[in-house]
Amino acid sequence: MAKTIAFVRSPGPSFNEAISSNLKNQPIDIKRACLQHESYISALKEIGLDVISLPSADEYPDAPFVEDTTVVFDHIALACPNKEKSRRGEGPSIHKEIKKHITMKALPPSANLDGGDVLNTEEKIFVGISSRTNLEAVNSLAKFTTKPVIPVKVIRGLHLKTSVSYIGNNIIVLDPSSIETTSLRTFKWIETNGHAANCLAIGNIVLISKGCTEEADKIRLKGFKTREVDISEFEKADGGLTCLSIILKKI
Ligand code: CIR
């Protein structure tokens, strides 16, 4: 049977130098981050995913946020041209692993794209126009998919998926005050103003940030199972549950 693979990368000793909008008040506890990352991997394995775990890349503090390096569509993976200089070297070592499983192409350097800005749904692909991702990325991505690729303005927060996640059955979990929602009106909404907006749905199971109990209740009422995962150390560096993996469904 075809397996789903999750590519992840553990935090290294430099993780407390990760880019953050709030680090001054909240220093990262690396030991705790490592334990939380191990729990995240366990959760993925319990769901039934094959986890490919890359060694930490100490010269790149943000390297555990692997999602930003790669976008995966059905039959192709795309290397993201990251805007943030300190993150540009993260890709090659992870792309080397991904290429063993799926064809990879590069987007042109005129595109700026972080994977955290790409929200893939059954019918459409939404791309956050954020401080990291430009309109050129929208045009470039459109060449690799038959789905419409739709830009969405990010008003607040790092990426589009900081503020909206698709969980299946036409349902999104979102903070509507942080993104331009016009193009998202056809979905059913579960609203939040917290970390629940970045949750990771794998089949019928939704991983959600620890403490988001109200949102988890609402998600279960829609027929999903939920599992709370504590990633507080990663949230200090503006990351969420989707950021910590690249999910590849083998077809
Ligand atoms: C950054 O600023 O790039 C990292 N500290 C956080 C990246 C989070 N990634 C994601 O949402 N996909």
CSV table of C-alpha atoms and ligand atoms in Angstrom, one decimal:
chain,number,residue,atom,x,y,z
A,1,MET,CA,0.0,0.0,0.0
A,2,ALA,CA,1.3,3.5,-0.8
A,3,LYS,CA,2.6,5.3,2.3
A,4,THR,CA,2.5,8.9,3.2
A,5,ILE,CA,5.9,10.3,4.1
A,6,ALA,CA,6.7,13.1,6.5
A,7,PHE,CA,10.1,14.8,6.1
A,8,VAL,CA,11.2,16.5,9.3
A,9,ARG,CA,14.4,18.1,10.7
A,10,SER,CA,15.3,18.2,14.4
A,11,PRO,CA,16.2,21.5,16.0
A,12,GLY,CA,20.0,22.0,16.6
A,13,PRO,CA,21.9,24.0,19.2
A,14,SER,CA,21.4,27.2,17.2
A,15,PHE,CA,17.6,27.0,17.2
A,16,ASN,CA,17.4,29.7,19.9
A,17,GLU,CA,18.7,32.1,17.2
A,18,ALA,CA,15.7,31.4,14.9
A,19,ILE,CA,13.9,34.4,13.4
A,20,SER,CA,11.1,35.5,15.7
A,21,SER,CA,8.8,38.4,16.2
A,22,ASN,CA,8.8,37.9,20.0
A,23,LEU,CA,12.1,36.3,21.1
A,24,LYS,CA,13.1,39.1,23.3
A,25,ASN,CA,10.3,38.3,25.8
A,26,GLN,CA,10.4,34.5,25.3
A,27,PRO,CA,13.8,32.8,24.9
A,28,ILE,CA,13.6,29.4,23.3
A,29,ASP,CA,14.4,26.4,25.5
A,30,ILE,CA,16.3,24.1,23.1
A,31,LYS,CA,16.1,21.0,25.3
A,32,ARG,CA,12.3,21.4,25.5
A,33,ALA,CA,12.1,22.1,21.7
A,34,CYS,CA,13.9,18.8,21.1
A,35,LEU,CA,11.5,16.9,23.3
A,36,GLN,CA,8.5,18.6,21.7
A,37,HIS,CA,9.9,17.7,18.2
A,38,GLU,CA,10.2,14.1,19.3
A,39,SER,CA,6.6,14.1,20.4
A,40,TYR,CA,5.6,15.6,17.1
A,41,ILE,CA,7.4,12.8,15.3
A,42,SER,CA,5.7,10.2,17.5
A,43,ALA,CA,2.3,11.7,16.7
A,44,LEU,CA,3.0,11.4,13.0
A,45,LYS,CA,4.2,7.8,13.3
A,46,GLU,CA,1.1,6.9,15.4
A,47,ILE,CA,-1.1,8.2,12.6
A,48,GLY,CA,0.7,5.8,10.3
A,49,LEU,CA,3.2,8.1,8.4
A,50,ASP,CA,6.7,7.0,7.5
A,51,VAL,CA,8.9,9.7,9.0
A,52,ILE,CA,12.2,10.6,7.4
A,53,SER,CA,14.2,12.7,9.9
A,54,LEU,CA,17.1,14.7,8.8
A,55,PRO,CA,19.9,15.6,11.1
A,56,SER,CA,19.9,19.2,12.5
A,57,ALA,CA,21.5,21.8,10.3
A,58,ASP,CA,23.3,23.9,12.9
A,59,GLU,CA,24.3,26.7,10.5
A,60,TYR,CA,20.6,27.3,9.8
A,61,PRO,CA,18.7,28.1,13.0
A,62,ASP,CA,15.3,28.0,11.3
A,63,ALA,CA,15.9,24.6,9.6
A,64,PRO,CA,13.3,22.7,11.6
A,65,PHE,CA,10.6,24.7,9.7
A,66,VAL,CA,11.1,22.4,6.7
A,67,GLU,CA,7.7,23.3,5.2
A,68,ASP,CA,9.1,26.6,3.8
A,69,THR,CA,11.7,24.8,1.6
A,70,THR,CA,9.4,22.8,-0.6
A,71,VAL,CA,5.9,22.7,-2.0
A,72,VAL,CA,4.4,19.4,-2.9
A,73,PHE,CA,1.7,18.9,-5.5
A,74,ASP,CA,0.4,15.5,-6.6
A,75,HIS,CA,3.2,14.5,-9.0
A,76,ILE,CA,5.8,17.1,-8.4
A,77,ALA,CA,7.8,18.8,-5.6
A,78,LEU,CA,9.0,22.4,-6.1
A,79,ALA,CA,12.0,24.0,-4.4
A,80,CYS,CA,11.0,27.3,-2.9
A,81,PRO,CA,13.2,30.3,-3.6
A,82,ASN,CA,13.1,31.7,0.0
A,83,LYS,CA,13.4,35.5,0.4
A,84,GLU,CA,15.0,35.4,3.8
A,85,LYS,CA,18.7,35.2,3.2
A,86,SER,CA,19.5,33.2,6.4
A,87,ARG,CA,17.1,30.5,5.3
A,88,ARG,CA,18.3,30.0,1.7
A,89,GLY,CA,20.7,27.3,2.5
A,90,GLU,CA,18.2,25.0,4.1
A,91,GLY,CA,16.8,23.5,0.9
A,92,PRO,CA,19.5,21.4,-0.8
A,93,SER,CA,20.0,18.8,1.9
A,94,ILE,CA,16.2,18.2,2.3
A,95,HIS,CA,15.6,18.3,-1.5
A,96,LYS,CA,18.3,15.6,-1.9
A,97,GLU,CA,16.0,13.3,0.2
A,98,ILE,CA,12.8,14.3,-1.4
A,99,LYS,CA,14.1,13.7,-4.9
A,100,LYS,CA,14.4,10.0,-4.0
A,101,HIS,CA,10.6,9.9,-3.9
A,102,ILE,CA,9.2,12.4,-6.4
A,103,THR,CA,10.4,14.6,-9.3
A,104,MET,CA,11.6,18.0,-8.2
A,105,LYS,CA,11.7,21.2,-10.1
A,106,ALA,CA,12.9,24.7,-9.1
A,107,LEU,CA,10.9,27.9,-9.3
A,108,PRO,CA,12.6,30.9,-11.0
A,109,PRO,CA,14.7,33.1,-8.6
A,110,SER,CA,12.3,36.1,-9.4
A,111,ALA,CA,9.7,34.3,-7.4
A,112,ASN,CA,9.9,34.5,-3.6
A,113,LEU,CA,8.1,31.7,-1.9
A,114,ASP,CA,7.9,30.1,1.6
A,115,GLY,CA,6.0,26.9,1.7
A,116,GLY,CA,4.0,28.2,4.6
A,117,ASP,CA,2.2,30.5,2.2
A,118,VAL,CA,0.7,27.7,0.1
A,119,LEU,CA,-2.7,26.3,1.1
A,120,ASN,CA,-3.6,23.4,-1.1
A,121,THR,CA,-7.3,22.3,-1.2
A,122,GLU,CA,-9.1,19.8,-3.4
A,123,GLU,CA,-10.2,22.4,-5.9
A,124,LYS,CA,-7.9,25.4,-5.6
A,125,ILE,CA,-4.5,26.5,-4.3
A,126,PHE,CA,-4.3,29.6,-2.3
A,127,VAL,CA,-1.0,31.5,-2.0
A,128,GLY,CA,-0.3,34.1,0.7
A,129,ILE,CA,1.1,37.4,-0.5
A,130,SER,CA,3.2,38.1,2.6
A,131,SER,CA,6.5,39.5,3.6
A,132,ARG,CA,8.1,36.3,2.2
A,133,THR,CA,6.0,35.5,-0.9
A,134,ASN,CA,5.4,37.6,-4.0
A,135,LEU,CA,2.9,37.6,-6.9
A,136,GLU,CA,5.6,36.1,-9.2
A,137,ALA,CA,5.4,32.9,-7.0
A,138,VAL,CA,1.7,32.7,-7.8
A,139,ASN,CA,2.3,32.8,-11.6
A,140,SER,CA,5.2,30.3,-11.3
A,141,LEU,CA,3.2,27.8,-9.2
A,142,ALA,CA,0.3,28.0,-11.7
A,143,LYS,CA,2.6,26.4,-14.4
A,144,PHE,CA,2.8,23.2,-12.3
A,145,THR,CA,-0.9,22.5,-11.5
A,146,THR,CA,-4.2,22.4,-13.3
A,147,LYS,CA,-6.0,23.9,-10.2
A,148,PRO,CA,-6.6,27.7,-10.1
A,149,VAL,CA,-3.9,29.4,-8.0
A,150,ILE,CA,-5.3,32.3,-6.1
A,151,PRO,CA,-3.4,35.1,-4.3
A,152,VAL,CA,-4.6,35.9,-0.7
A,153,LYS,CA,-3.3,39.0,1.0
A,154,VAL,CA,-1.7,38.3,4.4
A,155,ILE,CA,-2.6,41.2,6.7
A,156,ARG,CA,-0.9,40.1,9.9
A,157,GLY,CA,1.3,37.2,10.9
A,158,LEU,CA,4.2,35.5,9.0
A,159,HIS,CA,2.5,33.3,6.4
A,160,LEU,CA,-0.9,32.5,5.0
A,161,LYS,CA,-1.0,29.2,6.9
A,162,THR,CA,-0.2,31.0,10.2
A,163,SER,CA,-3.8,32.1,9.9
A,164,VAL,CA,-5.7,29.4,7.9
A,165,SER,CA,-5.6,25.7,7.5
A,166,TYR,CA,-7.7,23.3,5.4
A,167,ILE,CA,-8.8,20.2,7.2
A,168,GLY,CA,-10.9,18.5,4.5
A,169,ASN,CA,-14.7,18.3,3.8
A,170,ASN,CA,-14.6,21.9,2.6
A,171,ILE,CA,-13.7,23.2,6.2
A,172,ILE,CA,-11.0,25.7,7.1
A,173,VAL,CA,-9.8,26.8,10.5
A,174,LEU,CA,-8.9,30.5,10.3
A,175,ASP,CA,-8.3,33.8,12.0
A,176,PRO,CA,-10.4,36.0,9.6
A,177,SER,CA,-8.8,39.2,11.0
A,178,SER,CA,-5.3,38.3,9.7
A,179,ILE,CA,-6.0,37.6,6.0
A,180,GLU,CA,-8.1,38.8,3.2
A,181,THR,CA,-11.0,36.3,3.3
A,182,THR,CA,-13.0,37.1,0.1
A,183,SER,CA,-11.7,34.1,-1.8
A,184,LEU,CA,-12.3,31.8,1.2
A,185,ARG,CA,-16.0,32.4,1.5
A,186,THR,CA,-17.1,29.2,-0.1
A,187,PHE,CA,-15.6,27.1,2.7
A,188,LYS,CA,-17.2,26.3,6.0
A,189,TRP,CA,-15.3,28.2,8.7
A,190,ILE,CA,-14.1,27.3,12.2
A,191,GLU,CA,-12.9,30.7,13.6
A,192,THR,CA,-10.1,31.2,16.0
A,193,ASN,CA,-7.7,34.0,17.0
A,194,GLY,CA,-5.0,31.8,18.2
A,195,HIS,CA,-2.5,29.0,17.3
A,196,ALA,CA,-5.4,26.7,16.2
A,197,ALA,CA,-5.4,28.4,12.9
A,198,ASN,CA,-2.3,26.5,12.0
A,199,CYS,CA,-3.3,22.8,12.4
A,200,LEU,CA,-2.2,19.7,10.4
A,201,ALA,CA,-4.9,17.4,9.0
A,202,ILE,CA,-3.8,14.0,7.9
A,203,GLY,CA,-6.8,12.0,6.7
A,204,ASN,CA,-9.4,12.2,9.4
A,205,ILE,CA,-7.0,13.2,12.2
A,206,VAL,CA,-6.2,16.9,13.0
A,207,LEU,CA,-3.1,17.7,15.0
A,208,ILE,CA,-3.8,20.9,16.9
A,209,SER,CA,-1.7,23.1,19.2
A,210,LYS,CA,-1.9,22.1,22.8
A,211,GLY,CA,-4.5,24.2,24.7
A,212,CYS,CA,-6.7,25.0,21.8
A,213,THR,CA,-9.5,22.9,23.3
A,214,GLU,CA,-12.4,25.0,22.1
A,215,GLU,CA,-11.3,24.7,18.5
A,216,ALA,CA,-10.6,21.0,18.9
A,217,ASP,CA,-14.1,20.5,20.2
A,218,LYS,CA,-15.5,22.3,17.1
A,219,ILE,CA,-13.3,20.2,14.8
A,220,ARG,CA,-14.5,16.9,16.4
A,221,LEU,CA,-18.1,18.1,16.0
A,222,LYS,CA,-17.4,18.1,12.3
A,223,GLY,CA,-16.5,14.4,12.4
A,224,PHE,CA,-12.7,14.6,12.7
A,225,LYS,CA,-10.5,13.2,15.4
A,226,THR,CA,-8.1,15.6,17.1
A,227,ARG,CA,-4.8,15.3,18.9
A,228,GLU,CA,-3.2,18.1,20.8
A,229,VAL,CA,0.6,18.5,20.3
A,230,ASP,CA,2.7,20.9,22.4
A,231,ILE,CA,5.0,23.0,20.1
A,232,SER,CA,5.3,26.0,22.4
A,233,GLU,CA,9.0,26.4,21.7
A,234,PHE,CA,8.4,26.5,17.9
A,235,GLU,CA,5.5,29.0,18.3
A,236,LYS,CA,8.0,31.4,20.0
A,237,ALA,CA,9.8,31.5,16.6
A,238,ASP,CA,6.5,32.1,14.7
A,239,GLY,CA,6.2,28.4,13.6
A,240,GLY,CA,3.2,26.1,13.8
A,241,LEU,CA,2.3,22.4,13.3
A,242,THR,CA,2.4,22.4,9.5
A,243,CYS,CA,5.8,24.2,9.4
A,244,LEU,CA,7.6,21.2,11.0
A,245,SER,CA,7.0,18.7,8.2
A,246,ILE,CA,6.7,18.2,4.4
A,247,ILE,CA,4.0,15.7,3.7
A,248,LEU,CA,4.4,13.6,0.6
A,249,LYS,CA,1.5,11.3,-0.3
A,250,LYS,CA,2.8,8.5,-2.5
A,251,ILE,CA,0.4,8.0,-5.3
B,1,CIR,C1,10.9,32.2,10.1
B,1,CIR,O1,10.7,33.4,10.4
B,1,CIR,O2,11.1,32.0,8.9
B,1,CIR,C2,10.8,31.1,11.1
B,1,CIR,N1,11.2,31.6,12.3
B,1,CIR,C3,9.4,30.6,11.2
B,1,CIR,C4,8.9,29.8,10.0
B,1,CIR,C5,7.6,29.2,10.1
B,1,CIR,N2,7.3,28.4,9.0
B,1,CIR,C6,6.0,28.3,8.6
B,1,CIR,O3,5.1,28.8,9.1
B,1,CIR,N3,5.9,27.5,7.5
